[in-house]
Coordinates of C-alpha atoms in Angstrom, one line a residue:
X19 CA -19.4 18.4 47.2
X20 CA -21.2 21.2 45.6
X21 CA -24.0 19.3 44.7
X22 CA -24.4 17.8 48.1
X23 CA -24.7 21.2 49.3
X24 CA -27.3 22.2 47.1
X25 CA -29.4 19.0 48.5
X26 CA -28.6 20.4 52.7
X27 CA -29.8 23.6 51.5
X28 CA -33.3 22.5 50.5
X29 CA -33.5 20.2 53.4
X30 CA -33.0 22.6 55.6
X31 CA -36.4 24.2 55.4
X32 CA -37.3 20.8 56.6
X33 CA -35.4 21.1 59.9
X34 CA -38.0 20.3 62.5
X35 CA -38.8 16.7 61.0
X36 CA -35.0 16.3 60.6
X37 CA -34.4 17.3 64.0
X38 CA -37.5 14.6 65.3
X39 CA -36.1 11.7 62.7
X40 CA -33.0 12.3 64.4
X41 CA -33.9 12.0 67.9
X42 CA -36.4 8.7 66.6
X43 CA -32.4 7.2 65.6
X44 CA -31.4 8.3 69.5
X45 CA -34.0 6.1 70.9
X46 CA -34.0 3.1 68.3
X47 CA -29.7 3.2 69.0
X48 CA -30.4 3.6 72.5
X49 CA -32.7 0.2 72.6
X50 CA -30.8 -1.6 70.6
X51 CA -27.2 -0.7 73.0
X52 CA -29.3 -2.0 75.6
X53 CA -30.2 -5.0 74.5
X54 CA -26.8 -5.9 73.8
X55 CA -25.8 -4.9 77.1
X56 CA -28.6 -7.1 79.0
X57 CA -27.2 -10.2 77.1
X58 CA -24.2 -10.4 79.7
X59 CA -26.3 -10.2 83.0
X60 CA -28.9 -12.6 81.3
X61 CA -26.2 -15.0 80.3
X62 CA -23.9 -14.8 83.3
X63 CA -26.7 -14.7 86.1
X64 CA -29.4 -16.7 84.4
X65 CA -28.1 -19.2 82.3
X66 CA -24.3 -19.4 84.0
X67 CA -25.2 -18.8 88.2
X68 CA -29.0 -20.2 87.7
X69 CA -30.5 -17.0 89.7
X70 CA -34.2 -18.2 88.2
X71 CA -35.4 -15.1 89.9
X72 CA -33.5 -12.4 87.8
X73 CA -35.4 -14.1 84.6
X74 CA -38.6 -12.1 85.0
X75 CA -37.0 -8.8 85.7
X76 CA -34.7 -9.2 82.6
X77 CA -37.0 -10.2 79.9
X78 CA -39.4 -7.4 80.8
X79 CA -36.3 -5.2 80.7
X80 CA -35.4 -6.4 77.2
X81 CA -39.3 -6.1 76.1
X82 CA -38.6 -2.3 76.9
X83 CA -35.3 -1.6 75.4
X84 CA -37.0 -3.5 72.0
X85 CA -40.3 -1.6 72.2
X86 CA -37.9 1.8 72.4
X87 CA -36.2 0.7 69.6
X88 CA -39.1 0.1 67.3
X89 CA -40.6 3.5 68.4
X90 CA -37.6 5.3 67.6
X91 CA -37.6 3.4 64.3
X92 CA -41.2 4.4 63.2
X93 CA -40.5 8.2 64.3
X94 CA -37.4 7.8 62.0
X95 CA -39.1 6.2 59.0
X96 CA -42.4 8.9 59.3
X97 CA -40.9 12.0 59.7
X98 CA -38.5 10.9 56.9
X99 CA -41.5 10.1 54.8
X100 CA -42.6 13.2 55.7
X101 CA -39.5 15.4 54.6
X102 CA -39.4 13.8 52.1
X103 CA -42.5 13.7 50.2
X104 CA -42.6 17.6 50.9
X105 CA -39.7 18.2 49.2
X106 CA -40.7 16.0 46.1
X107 CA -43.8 18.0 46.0
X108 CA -42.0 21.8 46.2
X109 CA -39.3 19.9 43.8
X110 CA -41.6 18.7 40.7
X111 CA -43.4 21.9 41.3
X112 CA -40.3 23.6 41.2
X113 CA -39.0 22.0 38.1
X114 CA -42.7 22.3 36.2
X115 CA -43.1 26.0 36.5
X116 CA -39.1 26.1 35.3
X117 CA -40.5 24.2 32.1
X118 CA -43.3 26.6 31.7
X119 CA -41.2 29.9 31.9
X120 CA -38.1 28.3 29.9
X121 CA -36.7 30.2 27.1
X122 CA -38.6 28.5 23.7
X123 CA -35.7 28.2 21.9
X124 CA -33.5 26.3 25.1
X125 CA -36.8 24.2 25.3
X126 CA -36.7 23.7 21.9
X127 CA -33.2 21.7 21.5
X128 CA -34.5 19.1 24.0
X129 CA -36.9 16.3 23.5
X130 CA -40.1 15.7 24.8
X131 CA -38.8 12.4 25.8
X132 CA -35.8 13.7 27.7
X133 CA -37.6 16.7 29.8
X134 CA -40.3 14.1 30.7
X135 CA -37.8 11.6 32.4
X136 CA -36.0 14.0 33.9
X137 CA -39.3 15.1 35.7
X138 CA -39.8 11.3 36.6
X139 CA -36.9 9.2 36.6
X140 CA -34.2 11.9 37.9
X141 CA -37.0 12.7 40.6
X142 CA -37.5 9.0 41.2
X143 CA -33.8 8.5 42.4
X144 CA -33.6 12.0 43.7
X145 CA -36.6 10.2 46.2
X146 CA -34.4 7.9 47.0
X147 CA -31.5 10.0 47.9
X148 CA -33.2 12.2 50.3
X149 CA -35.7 9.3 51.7
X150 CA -33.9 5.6 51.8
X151 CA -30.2 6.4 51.6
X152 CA -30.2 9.8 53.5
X153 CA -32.2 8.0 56.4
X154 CA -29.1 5.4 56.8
X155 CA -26.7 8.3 56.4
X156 CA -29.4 9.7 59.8
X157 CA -30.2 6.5 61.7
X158 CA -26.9 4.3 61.0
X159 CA -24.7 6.8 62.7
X160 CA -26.3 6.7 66.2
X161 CA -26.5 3.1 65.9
X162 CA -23.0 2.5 65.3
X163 CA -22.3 5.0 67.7
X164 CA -23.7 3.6 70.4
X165 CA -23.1 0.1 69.7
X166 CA -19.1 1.0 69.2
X167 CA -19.7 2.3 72.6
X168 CA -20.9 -0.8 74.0
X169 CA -18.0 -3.0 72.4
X170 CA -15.6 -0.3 73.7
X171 CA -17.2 -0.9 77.1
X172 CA -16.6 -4.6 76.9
X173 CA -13.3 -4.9 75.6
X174 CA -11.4 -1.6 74.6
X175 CA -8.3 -2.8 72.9
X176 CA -10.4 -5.8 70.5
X177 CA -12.3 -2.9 69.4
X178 CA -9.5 -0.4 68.8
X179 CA -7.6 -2.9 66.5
X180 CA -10.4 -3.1 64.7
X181 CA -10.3 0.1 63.8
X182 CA -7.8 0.0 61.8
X183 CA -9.8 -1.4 58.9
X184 CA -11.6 1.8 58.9
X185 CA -9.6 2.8 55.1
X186 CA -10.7 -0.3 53.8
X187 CA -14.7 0.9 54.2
X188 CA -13.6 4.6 52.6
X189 CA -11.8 3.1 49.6
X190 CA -14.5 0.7 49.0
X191 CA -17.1 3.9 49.3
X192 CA -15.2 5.8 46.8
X193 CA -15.0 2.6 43.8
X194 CA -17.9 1.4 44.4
X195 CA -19.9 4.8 44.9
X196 CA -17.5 6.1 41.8
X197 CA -18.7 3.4 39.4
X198 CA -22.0 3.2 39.9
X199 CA -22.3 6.8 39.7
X200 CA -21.3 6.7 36.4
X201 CA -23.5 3.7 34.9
X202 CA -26.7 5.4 36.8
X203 CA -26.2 8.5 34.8
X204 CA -25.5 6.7 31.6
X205 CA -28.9 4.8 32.5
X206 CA -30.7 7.8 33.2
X207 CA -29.7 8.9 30.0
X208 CA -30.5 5.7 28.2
X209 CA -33.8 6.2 29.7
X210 CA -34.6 9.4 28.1
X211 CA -33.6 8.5 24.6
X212 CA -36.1 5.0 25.3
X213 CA -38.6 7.7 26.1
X214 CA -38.1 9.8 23.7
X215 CA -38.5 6.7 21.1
X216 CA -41.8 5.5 22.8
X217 CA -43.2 9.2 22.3
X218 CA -42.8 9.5 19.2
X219 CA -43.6 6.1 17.4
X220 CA -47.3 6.5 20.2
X221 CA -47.4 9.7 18.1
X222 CA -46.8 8.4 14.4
X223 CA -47.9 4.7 14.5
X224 CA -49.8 5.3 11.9
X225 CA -47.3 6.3 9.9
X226 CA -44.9 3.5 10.8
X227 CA -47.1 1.2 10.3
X228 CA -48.3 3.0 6.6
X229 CA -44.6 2.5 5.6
X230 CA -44.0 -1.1 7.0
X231 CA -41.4 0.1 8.9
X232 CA -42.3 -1.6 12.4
X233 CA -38.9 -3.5 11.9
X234 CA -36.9 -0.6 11.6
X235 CA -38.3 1.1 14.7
X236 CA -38.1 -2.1 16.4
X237 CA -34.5 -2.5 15.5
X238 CA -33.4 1.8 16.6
X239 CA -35.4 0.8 19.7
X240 CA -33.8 -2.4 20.7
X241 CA -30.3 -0.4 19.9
X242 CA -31.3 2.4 22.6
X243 CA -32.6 -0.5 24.9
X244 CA -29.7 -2.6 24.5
X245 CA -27.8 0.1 25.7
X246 CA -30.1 1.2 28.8
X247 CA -29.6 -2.9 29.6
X248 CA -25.9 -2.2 29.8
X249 CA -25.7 0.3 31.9
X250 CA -28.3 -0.9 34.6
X251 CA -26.7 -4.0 34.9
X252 CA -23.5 -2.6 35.4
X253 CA -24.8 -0.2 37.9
X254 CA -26.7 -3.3 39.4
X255 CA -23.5 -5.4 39.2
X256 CA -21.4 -2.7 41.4
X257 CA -24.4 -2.2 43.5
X258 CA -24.5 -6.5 44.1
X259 CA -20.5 -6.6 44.6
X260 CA -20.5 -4.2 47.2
X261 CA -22.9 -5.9 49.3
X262 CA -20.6 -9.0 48.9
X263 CA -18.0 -7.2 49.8
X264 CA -19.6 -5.9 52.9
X265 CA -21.3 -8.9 54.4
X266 CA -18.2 -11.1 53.6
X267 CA -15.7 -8.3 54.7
X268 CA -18.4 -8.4 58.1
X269 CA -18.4 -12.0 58.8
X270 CA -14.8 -12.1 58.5
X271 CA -14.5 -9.9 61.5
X272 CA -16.8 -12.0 63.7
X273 CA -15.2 -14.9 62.7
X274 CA -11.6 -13.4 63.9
X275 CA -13.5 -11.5 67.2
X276 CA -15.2 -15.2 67.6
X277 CA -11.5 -16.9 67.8
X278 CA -10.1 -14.1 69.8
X279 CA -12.8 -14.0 72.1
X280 CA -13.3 -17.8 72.5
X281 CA -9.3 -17.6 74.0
X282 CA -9.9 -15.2 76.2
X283 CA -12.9 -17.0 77.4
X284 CA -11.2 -20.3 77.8
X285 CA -8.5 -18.5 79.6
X286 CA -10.9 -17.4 82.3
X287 CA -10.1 -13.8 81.0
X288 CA -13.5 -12.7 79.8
X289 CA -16.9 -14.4 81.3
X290 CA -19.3 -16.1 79.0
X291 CA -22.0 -13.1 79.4
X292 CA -19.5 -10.3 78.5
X293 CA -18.3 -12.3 75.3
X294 CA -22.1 -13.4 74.4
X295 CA -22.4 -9.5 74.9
X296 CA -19.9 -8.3 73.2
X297 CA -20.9 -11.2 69.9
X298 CA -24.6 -9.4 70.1
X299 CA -23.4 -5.9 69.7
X300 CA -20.7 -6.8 67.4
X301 CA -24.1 -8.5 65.0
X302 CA -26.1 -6.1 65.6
X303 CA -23.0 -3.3 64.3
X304 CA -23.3 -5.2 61.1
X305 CA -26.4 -4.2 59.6
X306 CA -26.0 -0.4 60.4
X307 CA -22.6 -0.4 59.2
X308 CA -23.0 -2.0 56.1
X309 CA -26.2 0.2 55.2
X310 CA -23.9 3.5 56.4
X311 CA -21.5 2.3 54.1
X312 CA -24.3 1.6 51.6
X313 CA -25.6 4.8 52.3
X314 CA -22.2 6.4 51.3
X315 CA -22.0 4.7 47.7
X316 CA -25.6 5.7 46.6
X317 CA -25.4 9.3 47.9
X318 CA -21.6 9.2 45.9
X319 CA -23.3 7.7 43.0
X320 CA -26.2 10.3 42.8
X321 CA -24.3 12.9 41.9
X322 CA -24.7 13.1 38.3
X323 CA -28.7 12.9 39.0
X324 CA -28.4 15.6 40.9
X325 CA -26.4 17.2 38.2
X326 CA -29.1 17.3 36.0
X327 CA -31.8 18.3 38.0
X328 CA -30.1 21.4 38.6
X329 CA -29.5 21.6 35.1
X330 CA -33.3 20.7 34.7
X331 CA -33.7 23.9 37.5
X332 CA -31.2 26.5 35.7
X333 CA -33.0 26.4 32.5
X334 CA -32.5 29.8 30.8
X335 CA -36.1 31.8 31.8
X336 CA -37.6 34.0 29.1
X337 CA -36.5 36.9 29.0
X338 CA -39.1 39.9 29.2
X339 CA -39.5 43.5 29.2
X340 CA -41.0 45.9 31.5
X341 CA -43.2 47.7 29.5
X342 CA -47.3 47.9 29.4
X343 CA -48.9 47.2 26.1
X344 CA -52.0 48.8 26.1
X345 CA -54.0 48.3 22.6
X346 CA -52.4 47.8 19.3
X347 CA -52.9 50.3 16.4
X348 CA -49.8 49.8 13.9
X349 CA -46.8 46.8 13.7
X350 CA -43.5 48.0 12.2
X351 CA -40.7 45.4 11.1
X352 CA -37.7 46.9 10.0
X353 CA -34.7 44.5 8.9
X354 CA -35.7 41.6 10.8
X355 CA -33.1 38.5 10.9
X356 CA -33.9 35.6 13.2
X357 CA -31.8 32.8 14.1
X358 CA -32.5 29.2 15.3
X359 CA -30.3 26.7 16.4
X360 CA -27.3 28.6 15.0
X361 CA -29.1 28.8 11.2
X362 CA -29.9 32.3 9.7
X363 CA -34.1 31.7 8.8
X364 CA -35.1 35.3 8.8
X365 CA -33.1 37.9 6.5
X366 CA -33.8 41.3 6.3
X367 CA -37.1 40.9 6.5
X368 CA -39.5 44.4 6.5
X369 CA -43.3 45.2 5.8
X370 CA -45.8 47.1 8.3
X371 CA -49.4 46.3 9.5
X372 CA -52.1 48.4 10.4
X373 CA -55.0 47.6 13.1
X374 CA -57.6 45.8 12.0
X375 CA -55.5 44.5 8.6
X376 CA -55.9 41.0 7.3
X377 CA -52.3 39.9 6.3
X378 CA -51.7 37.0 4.4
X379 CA -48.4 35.5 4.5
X380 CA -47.2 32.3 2.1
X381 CA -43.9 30.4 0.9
X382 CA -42.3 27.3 0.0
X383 CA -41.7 25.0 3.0
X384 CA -39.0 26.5 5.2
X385 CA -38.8 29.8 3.9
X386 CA -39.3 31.3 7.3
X387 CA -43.4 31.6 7.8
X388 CA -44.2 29.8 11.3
X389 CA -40.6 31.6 12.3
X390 CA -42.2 34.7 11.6
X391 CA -45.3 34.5 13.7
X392 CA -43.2 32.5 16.7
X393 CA -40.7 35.5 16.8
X394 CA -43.6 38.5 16.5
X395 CA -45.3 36.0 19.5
X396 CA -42.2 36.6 21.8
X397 CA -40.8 33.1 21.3
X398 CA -37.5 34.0 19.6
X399 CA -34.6 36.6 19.8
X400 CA -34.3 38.6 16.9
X401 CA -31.9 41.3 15.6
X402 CA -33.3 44.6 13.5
X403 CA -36.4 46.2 14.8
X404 CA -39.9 45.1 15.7
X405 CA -42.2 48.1 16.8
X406 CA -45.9 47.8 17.9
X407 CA -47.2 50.8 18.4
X408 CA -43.8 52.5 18.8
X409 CA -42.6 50.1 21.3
X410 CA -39.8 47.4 20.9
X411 CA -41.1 44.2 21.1
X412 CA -38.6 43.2 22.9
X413 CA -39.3 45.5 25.7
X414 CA -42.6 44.8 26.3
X415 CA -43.8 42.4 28.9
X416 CA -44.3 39.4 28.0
X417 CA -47.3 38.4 29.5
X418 CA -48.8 41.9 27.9
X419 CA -47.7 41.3 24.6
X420 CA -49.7 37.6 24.8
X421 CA -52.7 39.8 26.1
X422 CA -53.1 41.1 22.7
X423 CA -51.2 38.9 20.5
X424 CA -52.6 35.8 19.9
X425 CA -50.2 33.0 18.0
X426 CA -52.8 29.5 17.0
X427 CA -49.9 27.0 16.1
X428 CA -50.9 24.0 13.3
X429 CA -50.2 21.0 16.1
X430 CA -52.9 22.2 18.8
X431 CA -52.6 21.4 22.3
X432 CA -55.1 19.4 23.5
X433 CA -55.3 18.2 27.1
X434 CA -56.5 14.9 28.4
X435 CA -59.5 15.9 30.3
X436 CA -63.3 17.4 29.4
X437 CA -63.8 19.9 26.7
X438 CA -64.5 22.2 29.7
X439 CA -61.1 21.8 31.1
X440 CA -60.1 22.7 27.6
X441 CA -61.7 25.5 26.6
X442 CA -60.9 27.3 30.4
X443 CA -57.4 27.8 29.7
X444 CA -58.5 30.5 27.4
X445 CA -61.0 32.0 29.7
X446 CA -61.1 31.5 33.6
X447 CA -63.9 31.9 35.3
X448 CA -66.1 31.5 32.0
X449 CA -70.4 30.7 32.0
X450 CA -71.0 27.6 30.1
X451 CA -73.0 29.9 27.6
X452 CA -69.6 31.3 26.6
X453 CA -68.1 27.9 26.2
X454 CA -71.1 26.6 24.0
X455 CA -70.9 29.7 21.7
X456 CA -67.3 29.5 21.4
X457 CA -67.7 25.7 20.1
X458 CA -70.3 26.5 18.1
X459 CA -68.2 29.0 15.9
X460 CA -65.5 27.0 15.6
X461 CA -68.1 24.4 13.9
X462 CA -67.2 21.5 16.9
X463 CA -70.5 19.3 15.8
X464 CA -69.0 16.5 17.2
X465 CA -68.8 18.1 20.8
X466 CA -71.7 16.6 22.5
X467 CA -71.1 18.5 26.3
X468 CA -69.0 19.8 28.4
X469 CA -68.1 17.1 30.1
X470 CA -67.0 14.8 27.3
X471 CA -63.5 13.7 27.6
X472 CA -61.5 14.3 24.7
X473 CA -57.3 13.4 24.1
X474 CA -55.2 14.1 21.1
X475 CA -55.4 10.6 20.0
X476 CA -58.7 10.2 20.7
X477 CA -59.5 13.3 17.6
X478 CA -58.7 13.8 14.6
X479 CA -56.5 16.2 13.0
X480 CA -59.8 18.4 12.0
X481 CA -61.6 17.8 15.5
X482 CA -58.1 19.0 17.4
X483 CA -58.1 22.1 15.1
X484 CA -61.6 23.5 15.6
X485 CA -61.6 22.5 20.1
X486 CA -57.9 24.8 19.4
X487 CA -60.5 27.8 17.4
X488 CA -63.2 27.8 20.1
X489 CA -60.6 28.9 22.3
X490 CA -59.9 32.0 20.2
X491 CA -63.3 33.0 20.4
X492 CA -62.9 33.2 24.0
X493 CA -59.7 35.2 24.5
X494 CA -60.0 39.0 23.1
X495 CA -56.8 39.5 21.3
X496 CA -55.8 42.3 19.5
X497 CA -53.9 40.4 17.1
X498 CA -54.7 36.9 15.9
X499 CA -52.0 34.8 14.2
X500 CA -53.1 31.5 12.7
X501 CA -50.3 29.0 11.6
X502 CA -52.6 26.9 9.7
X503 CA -54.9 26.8 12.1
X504 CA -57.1 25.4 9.5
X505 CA -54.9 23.1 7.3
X506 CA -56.7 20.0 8.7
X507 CA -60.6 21.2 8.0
X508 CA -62.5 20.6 4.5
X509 CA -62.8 23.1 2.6
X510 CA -66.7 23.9 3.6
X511 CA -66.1 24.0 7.6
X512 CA -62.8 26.0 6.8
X513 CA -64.5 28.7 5.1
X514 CA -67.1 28.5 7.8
X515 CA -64.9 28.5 10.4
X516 CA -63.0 31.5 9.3
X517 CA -65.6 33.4 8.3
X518 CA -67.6 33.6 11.8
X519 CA -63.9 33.9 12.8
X520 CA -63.5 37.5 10.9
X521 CA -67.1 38.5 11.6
X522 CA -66.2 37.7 15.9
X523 CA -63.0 39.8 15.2
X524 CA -64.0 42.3 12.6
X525 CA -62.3 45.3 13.9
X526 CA -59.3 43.2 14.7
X527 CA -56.1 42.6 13.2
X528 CA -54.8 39.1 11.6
X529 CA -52.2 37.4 10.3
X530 CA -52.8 33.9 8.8
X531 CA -50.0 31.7 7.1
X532 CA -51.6 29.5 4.7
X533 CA -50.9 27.3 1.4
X534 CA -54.9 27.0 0.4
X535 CA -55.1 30.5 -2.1
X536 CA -59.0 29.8 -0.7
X537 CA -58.0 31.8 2.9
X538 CA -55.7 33.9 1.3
X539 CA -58.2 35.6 -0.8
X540 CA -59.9 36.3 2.0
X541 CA -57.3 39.0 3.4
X542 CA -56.5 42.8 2.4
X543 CA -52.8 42.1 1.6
X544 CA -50.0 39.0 1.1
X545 CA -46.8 38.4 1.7
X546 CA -44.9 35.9 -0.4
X547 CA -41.7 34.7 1.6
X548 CA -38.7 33.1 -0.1
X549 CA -35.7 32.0 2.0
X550 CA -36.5 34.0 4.4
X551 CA -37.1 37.4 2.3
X552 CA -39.8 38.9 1.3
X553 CA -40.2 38.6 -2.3
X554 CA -43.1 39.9 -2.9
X555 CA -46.3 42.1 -1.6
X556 CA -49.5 43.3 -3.0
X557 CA -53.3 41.9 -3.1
X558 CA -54.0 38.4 -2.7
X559 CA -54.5 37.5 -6.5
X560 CA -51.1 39.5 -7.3
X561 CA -49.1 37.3 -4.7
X562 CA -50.5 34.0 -5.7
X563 CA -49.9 34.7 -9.4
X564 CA -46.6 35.9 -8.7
X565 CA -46.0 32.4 -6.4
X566 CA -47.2 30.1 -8.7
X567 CA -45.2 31.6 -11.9
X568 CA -41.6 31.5 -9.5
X569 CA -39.4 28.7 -10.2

């Protein structure tokens, strides 16, 4: 119930197109009682007493109750549409800007795969939640309202005994609604591990397909699809019962109110017009009851949907501080240890940097580099002390901090669009003499304009790096941190790179992780991290002599 609270919430800022939907299901109800209550005079006087001259009058007056109802249908389905499409729009809006402020280490434990269907597949049934079923949970209503009120009209007591299969609809709601709730969400979770699986062997084919190993994805695949099969055709199969259940459970009842009124009829009890009459309304209560009761089961089902969109919504935000960081002059760490995913990767880590310093830092594989830079960048939580210029890191603003530190991951983002489009997240508004100079020292020869489209798989690992540079060039940071930022260039456009790199940001600070000794020897002072702890630090020659002769 909760959940379906949470949903009437949101829709209430769409009030006004609920309230018109609601009065286009009035006025289709409203046509549709009437046509079923025209049946009897155009049976009994027409086609029973021959009065030819009623004919006219009554077809014209069924024309208008039908027209009615098809105007208060399309008001129904628009303003629906309407609703509905706005609150889509505020919801993957909602749920994008959640993504970009999430906390980079709650973003971290989920897959790309997963966050990317629950953008589009969770807000793909949440569509039809609020659009198709909630708009038989609006219409159906009236309609069996009014048509109730008709067979009421005609014949009180048939109608009241046939309330009393009321329960039966209810339980059926609750199994049917119950089971397929549960194989939707196992499907929307299938779906996410499928994606997941499609991301990354797009992303690595080459690799797959370097190791032979097409069989062996094929077969992990086919495993996760196998089990997506399952549990759409189970929630298919519960979805496809009910109906049976509801159109045989429907024509059972006209076949009893058929007997029962045929007896009466024959007994000179009930006309021919008010038994046609009553047949008409008692059809046309089919369809909206079997789509209210339809209605029911999907709403009941998409529950666990709704679950994790609000999961999706309730992702942890960053937390920030509330303090100005103006320029940068001196970095302290004092006993830093940092923790990811429960594992200790930073230990007592301490060493200072001065403004305009070029600190090297290097290490074995997982001995805590990229960590490093990620936590001094504001990604992760961290216990001992980190002080820039006498401040707590972690009480600076965020967005500050980013003003003037700068952190260049290895894997680049590049979006699918122009270079332009690229190069402006880094600088907005910027003259296209800017962006030319910025991608001409970051040696991007293979640029040609502006407005060539570029995607990550349509570059190479070099080509991604240096578009990822030129944006440097264009955003003054104080502090620069490069996380192999270079690993992918030869050695020649490295060296060039970096070097109109330190001549651009000569009175700046930087802090470069690297493995070629080549950068390395180009800063003031290294760090040598082992384990995460520093083992060593002193000039560049000292720390890779001291590297190379550990065990």
């Amino acid at each position: 119930m909760e959940h379906i609270k949470w949903v009437l919430l949101r829709l209430k800022t769409y009030w006004l197109f609920i309230l018109l939907s609601l009065l286009g299901s009035i006025l289709e109800a409203s046509g549709t009682a009437g046509v079923s209550l025209l049946i009897k005079s155009l049976v009994d006087k027409v086609f029973m007493l021959r009065e030819g001259g009623q004919l006219v009058p009554l077809v014209l007056e069924l024309m208008a109750f039908v027209l009615l109802s098809q105007l208060g249908n399309f008001s129904t389905e628009f303003f629906s549409s309407l609703y509905t499409e706005r609150e889509l729009k505020r919801l993957r809006e909602e749920a994008f800007l959640r993504l970009l402020k999430a906390d980079y280490s709650a973003l971290s434990r989920v897959s790309a795969g997963e966050l990317a269907g629950r953008v589009l597949s969770d807000l793909s049934l949440y569509r039809n939640l609020i659009g198709a079923y909630a708009v038989k949970l609006i219409r159906e209503p009236f309609m069996v309202l009014f048509l109730v009120g008709v067979l009421l009209y005609r014949d009180w007591l048939l109608t009241l005994s046939l309330g009393v299969l009321t329960p039966v609809l209810i339980l059926a709601v609750r199994y049917f609604g119950g089971k397929r709730g549960k194989h939707i969400k196992r499907a929307q979770e299938g779906q996410a591990h499928v994606a997941d699986r499609l991301y990354s062997s797009f992303t690595g084919f080459e690799s797959i397909r370097s190791f032979n190993a097409q069989d062996r994805f094929l077969k992990l695949f086919s495993e996760l699809s196998a089990l997506l099969y399952r549990a759409s055709l189970k929630s298919q199969v519960y979805f496809a019962l009910n109906s049976v259940f509801n159109y045989s459970f429907g024509y059972m009842v006209v076949a009893f109110v058929i007997l029962y009124g045929g007896y009466r009829t024959a007994q000179g009890s009930l006309t021919p017009g008010d038994f046609i009459s009553y047949i008409t309304a008692l059809v046309f209560l089919q369809k909206p009851l079997t789509e209210l009761q339809k209605g029911f089961v999907e709403v009941r089902s998409s529950l666990p949907v709704i679950k994790r969109i609000r999961e999706l919504l309730s992702l942890e935000e960053e937390r920030s501080g509330s303090m100005e960081l103006k320029t940068f002059n001196f970095l302290s760490v004092e006993n830093l240890r940092v923790c990811v995913s429960g594992k200790e990767i930073i230990k007592n880590l301490s060493f200072t940097v001065r403004r305009g310093e070029k600190l090297g830092i290097m290490g074995d594989t997982g001995s805590g580099k990229s960590t490093l830079l990620k936590t001094l960048a504001g990604f992760f939580d961290y216990e001992g002390s980190v002080s820039v210029d006498g401040m707590e890191l972690r009480d600076i603003r965020k967005e500050s901090l980013r003003d003037h530190f700068l952190y260049l991951p290895q894997e680049p983002l590049i979006l699918p669009g122009s270079v332009r489009a690229n190069l402006l997240m880094a600088k907005e508004p910027a003259s296209d003499e800017e962006l030319l100079k910025a991608l001409r020292l970051a040696g991007c020869d293979f640029i040609e304009s502006l407005e060539q489209e570029v995607s990550w798989r349509g570059l190479s690992g070099g080509e991604r790096q240096r578009l990822a540079l030129a944006r440097v060039f264009l955003k003054p940071a104080e502090v620069l941190m490069l996380d192999e930022a270079t690993s992918a260039l030869d050695a020649k456009k490295e060296q060039e790179v970096l070097k109109n790199l330190f001549e651009a940001f000569k009175d700046k600070t930087f802090l470069v992780v690297a493995h070629r000794f080549s950068n390395l020897l180009l800063c003031d002072r290294v760090l040598v991290l082992r384990d995460g702890t520093l083992a060593f630090e002193g000039k560049p020659k000292e720390a890779i002599d001291f590297f190379l002769q550990s065990p």
